[in-house]
mmCIF file of C-alpha atoms and ligand atoms in Angstrom:
data_model
loop_
_atom_site.group_PDB
_atom_site.id
_atom_site.type_symbol
_atom_site.label_atom_id
_atom_site.label_comp_id
_atom_site.label_asym_id
_atom_site.label_seq_id
_atom_site.Cartn_x
_atom_site.Cartn_y
_atom_site.Cartn_z
ATOM 1 C CA UNK A 1414 205.583 54.820 106.790
ATOM 2 C CA UNK A 1415 205.276 58.150 105.054
ATOM 3 C CA UNK A 1416 205.726 58.349 101.291
ATOM 4 C CA UNK A 1417 204.960 60.601 98.336
ATOM 5 C CA UNK A 1418 203.048 59.339 95.307
ATOM 6 C CA UNK A 1419 203.344 61.213 92.038
ATOM 7 C CA UNK A 1420 203.129 60.289 88.337
ATOM 8 C CA UNK A 1421 203.006 61.480 84.736
ATOM 9 C CA UNK A 1422 205.802 64.018 84.818
ATOM 10 C CA UNK A 1423 206.199 63.969 81.025
ATOM 11 C CA UNK A 1424 209.560 65.714 81.283
ATOM 12 C CA UNK A 1425 210.528 67.294 77.980
ATOM 13 C CA UNK A 1426 206.938 67.794 76.871
ATOM 14 C CA UNK A 1427 206.316 70.302 74.136
ATOM 15 C CA UNK A 1428 203.098 72.261 74.470
ATOM 16 C CA UNK A 1429 202.124 73.749 71.098
ATOM 17 C CA UNK A 1430 205.812 73.626 70.230
ATOM 18 C CA UNK A 1431 206.909 75.364 73.449
ATOM 19 C CA UNK A 1432 209.127 73.547 75.932
ATOM 20 C CA UNK A 1433 207.711 73.321 79.445
ATOM 21 C CA UNK A 1434 211.059 72.368 80.964
ATOM 22 C CA UNK A 1435 211.331 75.508 83.125
ATOM 23 C CA UNK A 1436 207.912 74.890 84.658
ATOM 24 C CA UNK A 1437 208.806 71.263 85.188
ATOM 25 C CA UNK A 1438 212.129 72.161 86.840
ATOM 26 C CA UNK A 1439 210.409 74.561 89.257
ATOM 27 C CA UNK A 1440 207.834 71.914 90.167
ATOM 28 C CA UNK A 1441 210.527 69.293 90.796
ATOM 29 C CA UNK A 1442 212.264 71.808 93.098
ATOM 30 C CA UNK A 1443 208.994 72.006 95.043
ATOM 31 C CA UNK A 1444 208.782 68.230 95.244
ATOM 32 C CA UNK A 1445 212.344 67.916 96.529
ATOM 33 C CA UNK A 1446 211.713 70.568 99.204
ATOM 34 C CA UNK A 1447 208.479 68.853 100.201
ATOM 35 C CA UNK A 1448 210.222 65.489 100.470
ATOM 36 C CA UNK A 1449 212.767 66.987 102.870
ATOM 37 C CA UNK A 1450 210.327 69.098 104.900
ATOM 38 C CA UNK A 1451 207.890 66.266 105.446
ATOM 39 C CA UNK A 1452 210.681 63.794 106.134
ATOM 40 C CA UNK A 1453 209.305 61.111 103.822
ATOM 41 C CA UNK A 1454 210.684 57.580 103.690
ATOM 42 C CA UNK A 1455 210.048 56.858 100.002
ATOM 43 C CA UNK A 1456 209.259 58.763 96.804
ATOM 44 C CA UNK A 1457 207.118 56.925 94.222
ATOM 45 C CA UNK A 1458 206.739 57.909 90.548
ATOM 46 C CA UNK A 1459 204.151 55.839 88.676
ATOM 47 C CA UNK A 1460 205.335 56.175 85.081
ATOM 48 C CA UNK A 1461 205.571 58.577 82.161
ATOM 49 C CA UNK A 1462 208.737 60.030 83.593
ATOM 50 C CA UNK A 1463 209.478 61.438 80.171
ATOM 51 C CA UNK A 1464 207.120 62.491 77.419
ATOM 52 C CA UNK A 1465 208.850 60.494 74.705
ATOM 53 C CA UNK A 1466 210.863 57.333 74.356
ATOM 54 C CA UNK A 1467 213.838 59.457 73.255
ATOM 55 C CA UNK A 1468 213.629 62.433 75.609
ATOM 56 C CA UNK A 1469 215.428 65.720 74.920
ATOM 57 C CA UNK A 1470 218.755 66.274 76.690
ATOM 58 C CA UNK A 1471 217.418 68.953 79.067
ATOM 59 C CA UNK A 1472 214.736 66.515 80.286
ATOM 60 C CA UNK A 1473 217.347 63.824 80.987
ATOM 61 C CA UNK A 1474 219.490 66.411 82.789
ATOM 62 C CA UNK A 1475 216.526 67.455 84.937
ATOM 63 C CA UNK A 1476 215.668 63.891 85.927
ATOM 64 C CA UNK A 1477 219.339 63.203 86.660
ATOM 65 C CA UNK A 1478 219.510 66.225 88.948
ATOM 66 C CA UNK A 1479 216.329 65.121 90.738
ATOM 67 C CA UNK A 1480 217.690 61.609 91.371
ATOM 68 C CA UNK A 1481 221.028 62.984 92.533
ATOM 69 C CA UNK A 1482 219.347 65.255 95.078
ATOM 70 C CA UNK A 1483 217.175 62.428 96.403
ATOM 71 C CA UNK A 1484 220.139 60.071 96.697
ATOM 72 C CA UNK A 1485 222.125 62.763 98.516
ATOM 73 C CA UNK A 1486 219.235 63.090 100.977
ATOM 74 C CA UNK A 1487 219.059 59.282 101.324
ATOM 75 C CA UNK A 1488 215.395 59.231 100.273
ATOM 76 C CA UNK A 1489 214.619 56.054 98.299
ATOM 77 C CA UNK A 1490 213.039 56.683 94.887
ATOM 78 C CA UNK A 1491 210.935 53.980 93.249
ATOM 79 C CA UNK A 1492 209.944 54.744 89.666
ATOM 80 C CA UNK A 1493 208.520 52.819 86.729
ATOM 81 C CA UNK A 1494 208.379 53.372 82.987
ATOM 82 C CA UNK A 1495 204.993 54.428 81.587
ATOM 83 C CA UNK A 1496 203.625 54.018 78.081
ATOM 84 C CA UNK A 1497 205.467 57.145 76.926
ATOM 85 C CA UNK A 1498 208.830 55.889 78.206
ATOM 86 C CA UNK A 1499 211.327 53.608 76.546
ATOM 87 C CA UNK A 1500 211.714 50.575 78.852
ATOM 88 C CA UNK A 1501 215.439 50.126 78.162
ATOM 89 C CA UNK A 1502 216.349 53.781 78.403
ATOM 90 C CA UNK A 1503 214.537 54.183 81.737
ATOM 91 C CA UNK A 1504 216.237 50.995 82.940
ATOM 92 C CA UNK A 1505 219.748 52.216 82.107
ATOM 93 C CA UNK A 1506 222.078 51.833 85.096
ATOM 94 C CA UNK A 1507 219.233 50.529 87.269
ATOM 95 C CA UNK A 1508 221.303 47.758 88.872
ATOM 96 C CA UNK A 1509 224.055 50.227 89.756
ATOM 97 C CA UNK A 1510 221.658 52.762 91.253
ATOM 98 C CA UNK A 1511 219.812 50.304 93.474
ATOM 99 C CA UNK A 1512 222.613 50.456 96.026
ATOM 100 C CA UNK A 1513 222.064 54.191 96.296
ATOM 101 C CA UNK A 1514 218.334 53.743 96.929
ATOM 102 C CA UNK A 1515 217.250 54.630 93.392
ATOM 103 C CA UNK A 1516 214.972 51.879 92.055
ATOM 104 C CA UNK A 1517 214.083 52.263 88.380
ATOM 105 C CA UNK A 1518 211.932 49.642 86.671
ATOM 106 C CA UNK A 1519 212.224 49.979 82.912
ATOM 107 C CA UNK A 1520 211.618 46.683 81.197
ATOM 108 C CA UNK A 1521 209.222 44.271 82.847
ATOM 109 C CA UNK A 1522 211.148 41.144 83.813
ATOM 110 C CA UNK A 1523 209.371 38.974 86.341
ATOM 111 C CA UNK A 1524 210.255 35.548 84.947
ATOM 112 C CA UNK A 1525 211.536 33.427 87.795
ATOM 113 C CA UNK A 1526 212.417 36.268 90.153
ATOM 114 C CA UNK A 1527 210.915 39.592 91.068
ATOM 115 C CA UNK A 1528 213.865 41.230 92.852
ATOM 116 C CA UNK A 1529 214.071 43.932 90.228
ATOM 117 C CA UNK A 1530 210.459 44.811 90.868
ATOM 118 C CA UNK A 1531 210.361 44.876 94.632
ATOM 119 C CA UNK A 1532 211.894 47.000 97.353
ATOM 120 C CA UNK A 1533 211.686 46.180 101.033
ATOM 121 C CA UNK A 1534 211.585 49.134 103.395
ATOM 122 C CA UNK A 1535 211.375 49.079 107.186
ATOM 123 C CA UNK A 1536 209.718 51.366 109.669
ATOM 124 C CA UNK A 1537 208.824 51.102 113.360
ATOM 125 C CA UNK A 1538 205.941 48.731 112.451
ATOM 126 C CA UNK A 1539 208.071 46.296 110.469
ATOM 127 C CA UNK A 1540 208.643 45.640 106.775
ATOM 128 C CA UNK A 1541 206.804 47.197 103.839
ATOM 129 C CA UNK A 1542 207.149 45.705 100.356
ATOM 130 C CA UNK A 1543 206.874 48.071 97.433
ATOM 131 C CA UNK A 1544 206.242 46.363 94.088
ATOM 132 C CA UNK A 1545 206.774 48.166 90.808
ATOM 133 C CA UNK A 1546 205.255 47.067 87.516
ATOM 134 C CA UNK A 1547 206.355 49.177 84.554
ATOM 135 C CA UNK A 1548 203.904 49.531 81.683
ATOM 136 C CA UNK A 1549 204.027 46.566 79.303
ATOM 137 C CA UNK A 1550 201.825 45.721 76.334
ATOM 138 C CA UNK A 1551 199.798 42.496 76.651
ATOM 139 C CA UNK A 1552 201.846 41.071 73.758
ATOM 140 C CA UNK A 1553 205.034 41.447 75.812
ATOM 141 C CA UNK A 1554 203.484 39.912 78.938
ATOM 142 C CA UNK A 1555 202.085 37.018 76.886
ATOM 143 C CA UNK A 1556 205.494 36.242 75.425
ATOM 144 C CA UNK A 1557 207.378 36.872 78.661
ATOM 145 C CA UNK A 1558 205.208 34.584 80.778
ATOM 146 C CA UNK A 1559 204.625 32.089 77.963
ATOM 147 C CA UNK A 1560 200.890 32.393 78.509
ATOM 148 C CA UNK A 1561 199.027 32.396 75.234
ATOM 149 C CA UNK A 1562 195.735 33.122 76.970
ATOM 150 C CA UNK A 1563 196.716 36.663 77.967
ATOM 151 C CA UNK A 1564 194.995 38.790 75.361
ATOM 152 C CA UNK A 1565 193.878 41.896 77.254
ATOM 153 C CA UNK A 1566 195.401 44.508 79.529
ATOM 154 C CA UNK A 1567 193.194 43.179 82.310
ATOM 155 C CA UNK A 1568 194.205 39.527 82.045
ATOM 156 C CA UNK A 1569 197.891 40.458 81.665
ATOM 157 C CA UNK A 1570 197.796 42.637 84.766
ATOM 158 C CA UNK A 1571 195.937 39.918 86.703
ATOM 159 C CA UNK A 1572 198.624 37.365 85.799
ATOM 160 C CA UNK A 1573 201.434 39.684 86.875
ATOM 161 C CA UNK A 1574 199.729 40.517 90.165
ATOM 162 C CA UNK A 1575 199.224 36.817 90.893
ATOM 163 C CA UNK A 1576 202.985 36.373 90.572
ATOM 164 C CA UNK A 1577 203.598 39.189 93.038
ATOM 165 C CA UNK A 1578 201.000 37.855 95.498
ATOM 166 C CA UNK A 1579 202.599 34.398 95.362
ATOM 167 C CA UNK A 1580 205.903 35.822 96.536
ATOM 168 C CA UNK A 1581 204.583 38.354 99.017
ATOM 169 C CA UNK A 1582 205.299 37.395 102.652
ATOM 170 C CA UNK A 1583 201.958 36.894 104.392
ATOM 171 C CA UNK A 1584 201.009 39.395 107.059
ATOM 172 C CA UNK A 1585 203.269 42.183 105.794
ATOM 173 C CA UNK A 1586 202.212 45.467 104.222
ATOM 174 C CA UNK A 1587 202.405 46.135 100.502
ATOM 175 C CA UNK A 1588 202.333 48.986 98.019
ATOM 176 C CA UNK A 1589 202.031 48.576 94.254
ATOM 177 C CA UNK A 1590 203.124 50.993 91.525
ATOM 178 C CA UNK A 1591 201.546 50.523 88.104
ATOM 179 C CA UNK A 1592 200.790 52.449 84.937
ATOM 180 C CA UNK A 1593 197.367 51.456 83.636
ATOM 181 C CA UNK A 1594 193.776 52.514 82.970
ATOM 182 C CA UNK A 1595 191.933 51.443 86.122
ATOM 183 C CA UNK A 1596 188.633 52.258 87.777
ATOM 184 C CA UNK A 1597 185.348 51.032 89.167
ATOM 185 C CA UNK A 1598 184.026 51.363 85.595
ATOM 186 C CA UNK A 1599 185.419 52.850 82.415
ATOM 187 C CA UNK A 1600 182.676 55.515 82.487
ATOM 188 C CA UNK A 1601 183.702 56.686 85.944
ATOM 189 C CA UNK A 1602 187.406 56.876 85.157
ATOM 190 C CA UNK A 1603 187.983 60.433 83.987
ATOM 191 C CA UNK A 1604 190.310 60.858 81.045
ATOM 192 C CA UNK A 1605 191.731 64.104 79.667
ATOM 193 C CA UNK A 1606 193.019 65.062 76.234
ATOM 194 C CA UNK A 1607 196.678 64.555 77.158
ATOM 195 C CA UNK A 1608 196.797 60.795 77.752
ATOM 196 C CA UNK A 1609 197.853 58.607 74.860
ATOM 197 C CA UNK A 1610 195.532 55.541 74.710
ATOM 198 C CA UNK A 1611 197.221 52.357 75.930
ATOM 199 C CA UNK A 1612 195.505 50.232 73.329
ATOM 200 C CA UNK A 1613 194.662 50.866 69.673
ATOM 201 C CA UNK A 1614 191.903 48.358 69.271
ATOM 202 C CA UNK A 1615 190.052 46.617 72.046
ATOM 203 C CA UNK A 1616 189.930 47.897 75.579
ATOM 204 C CA UNK A 1617 192.737 48.995 77.862
ATOM 205 C CA UNK A 1618 190.432 49.234 80.884
ATOM 206 C CA UNK A 1619 191.227 47.180 83.988
ATOM 207 C CA UNK A 1620 188.642 46.673 86.699
ATOM 208 C CA UNK A 1621 189.823 47.849 90.117
ATOM 209 C CA UNK A 1622 188.966 44.468 91.671
ATOM 210 C CA UNK A 1623 192.022 42.993 89.917
ATOM 211 C CA UNK A 1624 194.198 44.967 92.384
ATOM 212 C CA UNK A 1625 192.681 43.588 95.579
ATOM 213 C CA UNK A 1626 195.023 42.760 98.433
ATOM 214 C CA UNK A 1627 197.527 45.611 98.136
ATOM 215 C CA UNK A 1628 197.385 48.155 100.937
ATOM 216 C CA UNK A 1629 197.955 51.066 98.567
ATOM 217 C CA UNK A 1630 198.062 51.130 94.770
ATOM 218 C CA UNK A 1631 199.926 54.130 93.323
ATOM 219 C CA UNK A 1632 198.779 54.564 89.745
ATOM 220 C CA UNK A 1633 199.941 56.578 86.793
ATOM 221 C CA UNK A 1634 198.338 57.213 83.384
ATOM 222 C CA UNK A 1635 195.201 59.289 84.038
ATOM 223 C CA UNK A 1636 196.197 62.927 84.381
ATOM 224 C CA UNK A 1637 193.319 63.963 86.628
ATOM 225 C CA UNK A 1638 193.937 63.105 90.294
ATOM 226 C CA UNK A 1639 191.288 60.553 91.255
ATOM 227 C CA UNK A 1640 190.394 57.544 93.296
ATOM 228 C CA UNK A 1641 190.164 54.445 91.087
ATOM 229 C CA UNK A 1642 187.229 52.303 92.167
ATOM 230 C CA UNK A 1643 188.426 51.721 95.724
ATOM 231 C CA UNK A 1644 189.792 53.735 98.646
ATOM 232 C CA UNK A 1645 193.198 52.062 98.362
ATOM 233 C CA UNK A 1646 193.742 52.759 94.654
ATOM 234 C CA UNK A 1647 194.666 56.232 93.483
ATOM 235 C CA UNK A 1648 195.899 58.320 90.594
ATOM 236 C CA UNK A 1649 198.016 61.222 91.803
ATOM 237 C CA UNK A 1650 197.461 62.917 88.434
ATOM 238 C CA UNK A 1651 200.107 64.585 86.293
ATOM 239 C CA UNK A 1652 202.762 67.042 87.414
ATOM 240 C CA UNK A 1653 201.296 69.820 85.289
ATOM 241 C CA UNK A 1654 198.183 70.358 83.135
ATOM 242 C CA UNK A 1655 199.237 69.117 79.704
ATOM 243 C CA UNK A 1656 196.060 70.053 77.819
ATOM 244 C CA UNK A 1657 193.407 72.748 78.009
ATOM 245 C CA UNK A 1658 190.955 70.071 79.158
ATOM 246 C CA UNK A 1659 192.828 70.128 82.504
ATOM 247 C CA UNK A 1660 192.543 73.824 83.413
ATOM 248 C CA UNK A 1661 190.112 73.035 86.245
ATOM 249 C CA UNK A 1662 192.402 70.446 87.841
ATOM 250 C CA UNK A 1663 194.228 71.199 91.036
ATOM 251 C CA UNK A 1664 197.409 69.333 90.291
ATOM 252 C CA UNK A 1665 198.680 67.790 93.469
ATOM 253 C CA UNK A 1666 200.873 65.152 94.963
ATOM 254 C CA UNK A 1667 199.731 62.514 97.428
ATOM 255 C CA UNK A 1668 201.429 62.368 100.791
ATOM 256 C CA UNK A 1669 200.493 58.961 102.160
ATOM 257 C CA UNK A 1670 200.835 57.977 105.784
ATOM 258 C CA UNK A 1671 200.516 54.220 106.265
ATOM 259 C CA UNK A 1672 199.927 52.761 109.713
ATOM 260 C CA UNK A 1673 200.930 49.420 111.226
ATOM 261 C CA UNK A 1674 197.953 47.633 109.619
ATOM 262 C CA UNK A 1675 198.431 49.168 106.190
ATOM 263 C CA UNK A 1676 195.621 51.710 106.560
ATOM 264 C CA UNK A 1677 196.412 54.904 104.684
ATOM 265 C CA UNK A 1678 195.735 58.569 105.349
ATOM 266 C CA UNK A 1679 196.142 60.626 102.200
ATOM 267 C CA UNK A 1680 196.955 64.313 102.158
ATOM 268 C CA UNK A 1681 196.785 66.044 98.791
ATOM 269 C CA UNK A 1682 199.396 68.760 98.530
ATOM 270 C CA UNK A 1683 198.796 71.253 95.778
ATOM 271 C CA UNK A 1684 201.566 72.157 93.368
ATOM 272 C CA UNK A 1685 202.194 75.818 92.563
ATOM 273 C CA UNK A 1686 203.277 76.360 88.972
ATOM 274 C CA UNK A 1687 204.488 79.838 88.098
ATOM 275 C CA UNK A 1688 202.774 79.830 84.718
ATOM 276 C CA UNK A 1689 199.624 77.830 84.292
ATOM 277 C CA UNK A 1690 197.053 77.034 81.603
ATOM 278 C CA UNK A 1691 193.949 79.192 81.335
ATOM 279 C CA UNK A 1692 190.971 79.623 79.044
ATOM 280 C CA UNK A 1693 189.894 83.206 78.310
ATOM 281 C CA UNK A 1694 186.532 83.712 76.647
ATOM 282 C CA UNK A 1695 184.810 86.815 75.285
ATOM 283 C CA UNK A 1696 184.722 89.389 72.504
ATOM 284 C CA UNK A 1697 188.140 90.351 71.183
ATOM 285 C CA UNK A 1698 187.822 94.047 72.079
ATOM 286 C CA UNK A 1699 186.618 93.228 75.594
ATOM 287 C CA UNK A 1700 189.489 90.848 76.178
ATOM 288 C CA UNK A 1701 191.998 93.407 74.910
ATOM 289 C CA UNK A 1702 190.527 96.161 77.114
ATOM 290 C CA UNK A 1703 190.689 93.980 80.166
ATOM 291 C CA UNK A 1704 194.234 92.899 79.324
ATOM 292 C CA UNK A 1705 195.287 96.559 79.003
ATOM 293 C CA UNK A 1706 193.802 97.352 82.421
ATOM 294 C CA UNK A 1707 195.583 94.409 83.992
ATOM 295 C CA UNK A 1708 198.916 94.964 82.288
ATOM 296 C CA UNK A 1709 201.771 93.810 84.519
ATOM 297 C CA UNK A 1710 199.500 91.737 86.788
ATOM 298 C CA UNK A 1711 200.537 88.164 87.486
ATOM 299 C CA UNK A 1712 199.264 85.539 85.090
ATOM 300 C CA UNK A 1713 199.726 87.534 81.881
ATOM 301 C CA UNK A 1714 202.313 85.075 80.637
ATOM 302 C CA UNK A 1715 200.147 82.038 81.425
ATOM 303 C CA UNK A 1716 199.525 79.646 78.539
ATOM 304 C CA UNK A 1717 196.168 80.654 77.081
ATOM 305 C CA UNK A 1718 193.425 79.250 74.975
ATOM 306 C CA UNK A 1719 191.420 82.259 73.817
ATOM 307 C CA UNK A 1720 187.861 81.593 72.766
ATOM 308 C CA UNK A 1721 186.604 84.527 70.745
ATOM 309 C CA UNK A 1722 182.841 84.930 70.701
ATOM 310 C CA UNK A 1723 182.843 87.506 67.892
ATOM 311 C CA UNK A 1724 180.930 86.949 64.677
ATOM 312 C CA UNK A 1725 182.474 87.901 61.367
ATOM 313 C CA UNK A 1726 186.018 88.725 60.340
ATOM 314 C CA UNK A 1727 188.688 89.917 62.770
ATOM 315 C CA UNK A 1728 191.982 91.507 61.802
ATOM 316 C CA UNK A 1729 195.112 89.806 63.214
ATOM 317 C CA UNK A 1730 193.501 88.669 66.476
ATOM 318 C CA UNK A 1731 196.500 86.529 67.462
ATOM 319 C CA UNK A 1732 199.064 89.294 67.034
ATOM 320 C CA UNK A 1733 196.888 91.762 68.940
ATOM 321 C CA UNK A 1734 196.320 89.374 71.826
ATOM 322 C CA UNK A 1735 199.981 88.508 72.045
ATOM 323 C CA UNK A 1736 200.869 92.148 72.716
ATOM 324 C CA UNK A 1737 199.384 91.548 76.158
ATOM 325 C CA UNK A 1738 199.450 87.782 76.453
ATOM 326 C CA UNK A 1739 202.727 86.531 74.933
ATOM 327 C CA UNK A 1740 201.722 82.879 75.426
ATOM 328 C CA UNK A 1741 198.421 82.616 73.592
ATOM 329 C CA UNK A 1742 198.730 79.054 72.291
ATOM 330 C CA UNK A 1743 195.391 78.569 70.592
ATOM 331 C CA UNK A 1744 192.508 80.634 69.257
ATOM 332 C CA UNK A 1745 189.002 79.258 68.944
ATOM 333 C CA UNK A 1746 186.035 80.827 67.179
ATOM 334 C CA UNK A 1747 183.178 78.634 68.444
ATOM 335 C CA UNK A 1748 180.422 80.648 66.738
ATOM 336 C CA UNK A 1749 182.066 80.485 63.316
ATOM 337 C CA UNK A 1750 182.830 76.798 63.802
ATOM 338 C CA UNK A 1751 179.231 76.105 64.792
ATOM 339 C CA UNK A 1752 178.030 77.832 61.611
ATOM 340 C CA UNK A 1753 180.417 75.894 59.423
ATOM 341 C CA UNK A 1754 179.441 72.591 60.966
ATOM 342 C CA UNK A 1755 175.710 73.217 61.239
ATOM 343 C CA UNK A 1756 173.977 69.969 60.509
ATOM 344 C CA UNK A 1757 177.272 68.098 60.546
ATOM 345 C CA UNK A 1758 176.992 66.176 63.785
ATOM 346 C CA UNK A 1759 180.259 64.308 63.379
ATOM 347 C CA UNK A 1760 182.404 67.451 63.731
ATOM 348 C CA UNK A 1761 182.865 67.724 67.490
ATOM 349 C CA UNK A 1762 182.513 64.221 68.912
ATOM 350 C CA UNK A 1763 185.327 63.079 66.621
ATOM 351 C CA UNK A 1764 187.787 64.157 69.274
ATOM 352 C CA UNK A 1765 186.473 61.423 71.536
ATOM 353 C CA UNK A 1766 186.537 58.588 69.002
ATOM 354 C CA UNK A 1767 189.195 55.911 69.007
ATOM 355 C CA UNK A 1768 191.921 55.852 66.354
ATOM 356 C CA UNK A 1769 190.460 52.594 65.008
ATOM 357 C CA UNK A 1770 187.024 54.200 64.548
ATOM 358 C CA UNK A 1771 188.541 57.233 62.867
ATOM 359 C CA UNK A 1772 190.438 54.988 60.485
ATOM 360 C CA UNK A 1773 187.227 53.139 59.697
ATOM 361 C CA UNK A 1774 185.576 56.503 58.906
ATOM 362 C CA UNK A 1775 188.437 57.351 56.576
ATOM 363 C CA UNK A 1776 188.230 53.968 54.878
ATOM 364 C CA UNK A 1777 184.488 54.405 54.452
ATOM 365 C CA UNK A 1778 184.985 57.877 52.991
ATOM 366 C CA UNK A 1779 187.386 56.533 50.378
ATOM 367 C CA UNK A 1780 185.897 53.151 49.476
ATOM 368 C CA UNK A 1781 182.254 53.420 50.537
ATOM 369 C CA UNK A 1782 182.690 50.292 52.644
ATOM 370 C CA UNK A 1783 183.465 49.630 56.273
ATOM 371 C CA UNK A 1784 186.495 47.635 57.391
ATOM 372 C CA UNK A 1785 185.969 43.898 57.563
ATOM 373 C CA UNK A 1786 187.032 42.029 60.700
ATOM 374 C CA UNK A 1787 190.407 40.903 59.218
ATOM 375 C CA UNK A 1788 191.058 44.412 57.897
ATOM 376 C CA UNK A 1789 190.313 45.875 61.310
ATOM 377 C CA UNK A 1790 192.729 43.417 62.881
ATOM 378 C CA UNK A 1791 195.404 44.288 60.308
ATOM 379 C CA UNK A 1792 195.005 47.964 61.201
ATOM 380 C CA UNK A 1793 195.315 47.283 64.938
ATOM 381 C CA UNK A 1794 198.334 44.994 64.488
ATOM 382 C CA UNK A 1795 200.121 47.529 62.308
ATOM 383 C CA UNK A 1796 199.568 50.479 64.622
ATOM 384 C CA UNK A 1797 200.446 48.453 67.699
ATOM 385 C CA UNK A 1798 203.658 47.291 66.065
ATOM 386 C CA UNK A 1799 204.488 50.917 65.222
ATOM 387 C CA UNK A 1800 203.807 52.029 68.785
ATOM 388 C CA UNK A 1801 205.987 49.228 70.082
ATOM 389 C CA UNK A 1802 208.822 50.144 67.751
ATOM 390 C CA UNK A 1803 208.510 53.741 68.818
ATOM 391 C CA UNK A 1804 208.791 52.847 72.515
ATOM 392 C CA UNK A 1805 211.748 50.613 71.732
ATOM 393 C CA UNK A 1806 213.356 53.635 70.113
ATOM 394 C CA UNK A 1807 213.580 52.105 66.649
ATOM 395 C CA UNK A 1808 211.178 54.570 65.151
ATOM 396 C CA UNK A 1809 211.551 58.286 65.770
ATOM 397 C CA UNK A 1810 208.218 59.995 66.078
ATOM 398 C CA UNK A 1811 208.529 63.710 65.513
ATOM 399 C CA UNK A 1812 205.188 64.888 66.728
ATOM 400 C CA UNK A 1813 203.819 64.107 70.155
ATOM 401 C CA UNK A 1814 200.193 64.388 71.017
HETATM 402 MN MN1 LIG B 2747 200.817 60.127 81.030
#
C-alpha cells in the first residue's frame, strides 16, 4: 500500500494581512501531480484543512477543486478536522462524498459505531483499515462517551483509541489519522510559533505510548515535520511555513510504502513554493546595496523578516526596503529592543508563556495579587468556552494568530 501523508494546510491563512492562497494553490497542484505520478492508493490529510472555522470563499473553492481532481483520478482522500476547523463545516456532505472515495471526518461521532471514522482499503496483501479521529476537546469526548473521568487530552485520546482497537479485525494492518500534540516527551516535541495551543490551561500533551498497536500514525498539529516518540508515529508538518520561526524547515510530504506486515518505508518529498519566507539580517545600507546588486534575481518577492542591526534612528527603512523587496512583512531592531529592555528579563520569554500565565501576569499587574485556584479555573473555562464557540462558528474571530 502506497499513500501520502500531509497535514496543516491552513487554507485561507493570512500572513501579516496578506493572503497566501496563490502559494497554497500552487502547492496543491504539486501534490495532485505527485499523487498521480507516484500512483498512490490513498491521500491522508491530518487536520487543519482550513485556517479558520469560517474559511474565506477562495479557500473553500481551492479545497473543492482539490477534492474534485482526486475523485476524478479515483484516489481515495481521507481527511479530518483539526483544531482550526469547524467540525460541522468540514463534515458537510461527508455521507454523500463517501461513495466517491472522499472521506471527511468533521465531528467526532464514535458512539455505538465507527463506520464514519474508518475506511477499508485493499491491496495485494489484503485489507488495510484507516481510522480517522478529528480533533475534539476533552469536554466533547467526555460528554460523547458519557465518561466523567476523561479530563485530559491524553485520557480522552486513550479512550477513543480503545474503542477503535476493540473493533479492529485482528491480524490486519491499520493506519490512524489524528490531530494532537504527541511525542516521546513534551520537551522533545518541537513546536513553532504558528500552532494554536490545543488547551488553555493544563496540558495538551499526549505520550506516544498511547498510540501503540497502529502500524502507522499520521499526525497533524505540529508544523515542523518530525517523528513523534516512535518510528511509526509521524508529523508530516505543514504545507507551508506559516511563521518566521519555520524558515529553516524543509516542508515536505510523506510518501509511505507499507508492506504485507505493516512495516513502513517513508520517503520525504520536498515541496517547492514559488515564494518562501526568509530572514535577512544586517545594516540597512548593506542590505539595500546587496538588494540593488541582485535586482531581478529570484527570491526578491519572498516574504521577509528584516532584522536591522543599525543603532540609532533610520529614515523610512520599510519604504526603502520595499523598493527592492515588495514583501517585507516585519522589521526588527534587535539592538534597540535590547537597550529598551535592558534589565527587564520578562520581555523576550513572554512569547513562550501560556495564555493562562500571561493572564495571571496581567492580573498581578492590576491587582498586586496572583489568581487564586478558582479564579484560574474560571479563566480557563471562559476561554475554552470561547474557543469552542468559535470552532462551532457561533463567534466570529476577526484576527487569527
Ligand atoms: Mn495547524
